[in-house]
Amino acid sequence: GGGCSRFLSADVDNFVKAPSNLGNSTALALMQDWMPAYRALHMAKQSTKRANLFGMNLLITDSMSAAGQAVIALASEEGANIYCCAEKTYHDYLKSLSSRITCLESNPEKWLPALEEQMDVVIDNTCSDGYVSSCEALGAKGVLISLPYVSFDDNRLFGLFDMSSFQRKIDSTKAKYTMCQTVTVDTKEEFQIGNEDENTAEKRLNFVRDFQYLA
């Protein structure tokens, strides 16, 4: 829908049927924030061979992001012990979301000494130090879930010279292809139309199933 829809065309396989009472804003939030959160937790359980997150220690590096708050809501329902990184200003708000939350400062140097090798799952959606602190927080059988880092400056005119953003993209690629105990979750990639094979088709079916479940 919307005023520009008449000017757009898309492959029919790029559409997902949603309930008729689902508003545009809610649908966008589900696609952009809740789907990555849901898929991240799904991959965490799959990687650790757990049916649920009950009793697991879970760290979120940016808890105030929309995806971070979606992770909190979903993980809290399953009984995870949630460690939230955020500025102190937001700690009271985060604690109001769940009784299972422990708030931490954003700077890894402040929380890593207490959490080193203690986490079952780390969801890193900041890539602030190339995943170094996230990896050090993992237990022996833990898993690091890398979510795409989103910057509002990525598409600006001189984005090519934004070295901080460029370094994060390099680190994200490194996490995806070279790091152990690491899973990269990118829902856009899972749903893209490209060279069709059995694996691509399965990912798309999983995407559609999960979206319709959340909707």
Coordinates of C-alpha atoms in Angstrom, one line a residue:
G1 CA 0.0 0.0 0.0
G2 CA 0.9 3.7 0.1
G3 CA 1.2 6.4 -2.5
C4 CA 4.3 5.1 -4.2
S5 CA 3.1 1.5 -4.5
R6 CA 1.8 2.1 -8.0
F7 CA 5.3 2.8 -9.2
L8 CA 6.9 -0.3 -7.9
S9 CA 7.0 -3.9 -9.1
A10 CA 8.4 -7.0 -7.3
D11 CA 8.7 -10.7 -7.8
V12 CA 5.6 -12.5 -6.4
D13 CA 7.9 -14.6 -4.2
N14 CA 9.0 -11.5 -2.4
F15 CA 5.6 -11.1 -0.8
V16 CA 4.5 -12.6 2.5
K17 CA 0.8 -12.9 3.3
A18 CA -0.1 -11.1 6.5
P19 CA -3.3 -10.9 8.5
S20 CA -5.7 -8.3 7.2
N21 CA -5.7 -6.4 10.6
L22 CA -2.0 -6.0 10.6
G23 CA -1.2 -2.3 10.2
N24 CA 1.7 -1.0 8.0
S25 CA 3.8 0.3 10.9
T26 CA 3.4 -3.0 12.7
A27 CA 4.3 -5.0 9.6
L28 CA 7.4 -2.9 9.1
A29 CA 8.5 -3.4 12.8
L30 CA 8.0 -7.1 12.5
M31 CA 10.1 -7.3 9.3
Q32 CA 12.8 -4.9 10.4
D33 CA 13.2 -5.6 14.1
W34 CA 11.2 -8.6 15.4
M35 CA 12.2 -11.0 12.7
P36 CA 15.9 -10.6 13.2
A37 CA 15.4 -10.9 17.0
Y38 CA 13.2 -14.1 16.6
R39 CA 15.6 -15.6 14.1
A40 CA 18.6 -14.8 16.3
L41 CA 17.1 -16.6 19.3
H42 CA 16.0 -19.5 17.1
M43 CA 19.6 -19.9 15.8
A44 CA 20.9 -19.6 19.4
K45 CA 18.7 -22.6 20.5
Q46 CA 19.6 -24.6 17.4
S47 CA 23.4 -24.0 17.9
T48 CA 23.3 -24.9 21.6
K49 CA 20.9 -27.8 21.1
R50 CA 18.4 -26.4 23.5
A51 CA 14.6 -26.5 23.2
N52 CA 14.2 -23.2 25.0
L53 CA 16.3 -20.4 26.7
F54 CA 15.2 -21.2 30.2
G55 CA 18.1 -20.5 32.6
M56 CA 20.5 -19.5 29.9
N57 CA 22.7 -16.4 30.3
L58 CA 22.0 -14.0 27.3
L59 CA 23.9 -10.8 26.7
I60 CA 22.6 -8.1 24.3
T61 CA 25.2 -5.4 23.3
D62 CA 22.6 -2.8 22.3
S63 CA 19.5 -3.3 24.4
M64 CA 17.9 0.0 23.5
S65 CA 17.7 -0.7 19.8
A66 CA 14.3 -1.9 18.5
A67 CA 15.8 -5.3 17.7
G68 CA 17.4 -5.4 21.2
Q69 CA 14.0 -4.7 22.9
A70 CA 12.4 -7.4 20.7
V71 CA 15.0 -9.8 21.9
I72 CA 14.3 -8.9 25.5
A73 CA 10.5 -9.5 25.1
L74 CA 11.0 -12.9 23.4
A75 CA 13.9 -14.1 25.6
S76 CA 12.0 -13.1 28.8
E77 CA 9.0 -15.2 27.8
E78 CA 11.3 -18.2 27.7
G79 CA 13.0 -17.6 31.0
A80 CA 16.4 -16.5 30.0
N81 CA 18.7 -14.5 32.3
I82 CA 19.1 -11.3 30.3
Y83 CA 22.1 -9.0 30.5
C84 CA 21.5 -5.6 28.8
C85 CA 24.1 -3.2 27.7
A86 CA 22.9 0.4 27.6
E87 CA 23.6 3.9 28.8
K88 CA 22.7 4.4 32.5
T89 CA 19.9 6.8 31.6
Y90 CA 17.9 3.8 30.2
H91 CA 18.6 1.3 33.0
D92 CA 15.3 2.0 34.9
Y93 CA 13.3 1.7 31.7
L94 CA 15.0 -1.6 30.8
K95 CA 14.4 -3.1 34.2
S96 CA 10.7 -2.3 33.9
L97 CA 10.5 -4.6 30.9
S98 CA 11.3 -7.8 32.8
S99 CA 12.3 -9.1 36.2
R100 CA 15.0 -11.2 34.6
I101 CA 17.1 -8.2 33.4
T102 CA 20.5 -7.2 34.7
C103 CA 21.6 -3.8 33.3
L104 CA 25.2 -3.1 32.3
E105 CA 27.1 -0.1 31.1
S106 CA 27.7 0.1 27.3
N107 CA 31.5 0.1 27.6
P108 CA 32.7 -3.6 27.4
E109 CA 35.6 -2.7 29.7
K110 CA 33.1 -2.1 32.5
W111 CA 31.2 -5.4 32.2
L112 CA 33.6 -7.9 30.7
P113 CA 35.6 -8.7 33.9
A114 CA 32.3 -10.0 35.6
L115 CA 30.9 -11.8 32.5
E116 CA 34.0 -13.3 30.9
E117 CA 33.3 -16.9 29.8
Q118 CA 29.9 -16.8 31.5
M119 CA 27.4 -16.2 28.6
D120 CA 25.6 -19.0 26.8
V121 CA 24.4 -16.6 24.1
V122 CA 25.7 -13.1 23.1
I123 CA 23.7 -11.1 20.6
D124 CA 26.0 -8.5 19.2
N125 CA 24.2 -5.8 17.2
T126 CA 26.9 -3.1 17.6
C127 CA 30.2 -4.7 16.6
S128 CA 31.8 -2.0 18.7
D129 CA 35.2 -3.7 19.1
G130 CA 35.2 -6.3 16.3
Y131 CA 33.4 -8.8 18.4
V132 CA 36.4 -9.2 20.8
S133 CA 34.5 -8.6 24.0
S134 CA 31.5 -10.6 22.8
C135 CA 33.7 -13.6 22.1
E136 CA 35.5 -13.3 25.5
A137 CA 32.1 -13.3 27.2
L138 CA 31.1 -16.6 25.7
G139 CA 31.3 -19.8 27.7
A140 CA 33.0 -22.9 26.2
K141 CA 29.7 -24.0 24.6
G142 CA 28.3 -20.6 24.0
V143 CA 27.3 -19.0 20.7
L144 CA 27.7 -15.5 19.4
I145 CA 24.9 -14.3 17.2
S146 CA 25.9 -11.4 14.9
L147 CA 23.0 -9.2 13.8
P148 CA 23.5 -6.6 11.0
Y149 CA 24.8 -3.3 12.2
V150 CA 22.6 -0.5 11.0
S151 CA 23.9 3.1 10.7
F152 CA 21.8 6.0 9.5
D153 CA 24.9 7.4 7.9
D154 CA 25.7 4.3 5.7
N155 CA 24.0 5.8 2.6
R156 CA 25.2 9.4 2.9
L157 CA 27.1 11.0 0.1
F158 CA 30.5 10.5 1.6
G159 CA 29.8 7.2 3.2
L160 CA 32.8 5.7 1.4
F161 CA 35.0 7.6 3.8
D162 CA 33.1 6.7 6.9
M163 CA 35.9 4.5 8.3
S164 CA 34.0 3.4 11.4
S165 CA 31.1 2.1 9.4
F166 CA 33.5 0.5 6.8
Q167 CA 35.4 -1.3 9.6
R168 CA 32.2 -2.7 11.1
K169 CA 31.3 -4.1 7.7
I170 CA 34.7 -5.8 7.5
D171 CA 34.3 -7.2 11.0
S172 CA 30.8 -8.5 10.1
T173 CA 32.1 -10.3 7.1
K174 CA 34.9 -11.8 9.2
A175 CA 32.4 -13.0 11.8
K176 CA 30.3 -14.6 9.0
Y177 CA 33.0 -16.5 7.3
T178 CA 36.0 -17.1 9.7
M179 CA 34.9 -17.0 13.4
C180 CA 34.0 -20.1 15.3
Q181 CA 31.1 -20.3 17.8
T182 CA 29.5 -17.6 15.6
V183 CA 26.3 -17.4 13.6
T184 CA 25.3 -14.4 11.4
V185 CA 21.6 -13.7 11.1
D186 CA 20.5 -11.5 8.2
T187 CA 16.8 -11.9 7.4
K188 CA 17.1 -9.8 4.2
E189 CA 19.7 -12.2 2.9
E190 CA 17.5 -15.2 3.9
F191 CA 14.6 -13.9 1.9
Q192 CA 16.4 -12.5 -1.2
I193 CA 15.7 -13.7 -4.7
G194 CA 18.8 -15.1 -6.3
N195 CA 20.2 -18.4 -7.6
E196 CA 17.5 -20.9 -6.5
D197 CA 18.6 -24.0 -4.8
E198 CA 17.3 -26.2 -2.0
N199 CA 19.0 -24.3 0.8
T200 CA 17.6 -20.9 -0.5
A201 CA 14.1 -22.3 -0.8
E202 CA 14.3 -23.7 2.7
K203 CA 15.5 -20.4 4.2
R204 CA 12.6 -18.6 2.5
L205 CA 10.1 -21.1 3.8
N206 CA 11.5 -20.6 7.3
F207 CA 11.3 -16.8 6.9
V208 CA 7.6 -16.9 5.8
R209 CA 6.7 -19.4 8.6
D210 CA 8.4 -17.3 11.3
F211 CA 6.9 -14.0 10.1
Q212 CA 3.4 -15.4 10.0
Y213 CA 3.9 -16.9 13.5
L214 CA 4.9 -13.4 14.9
A215 CA 2.1 -11.7 12.9

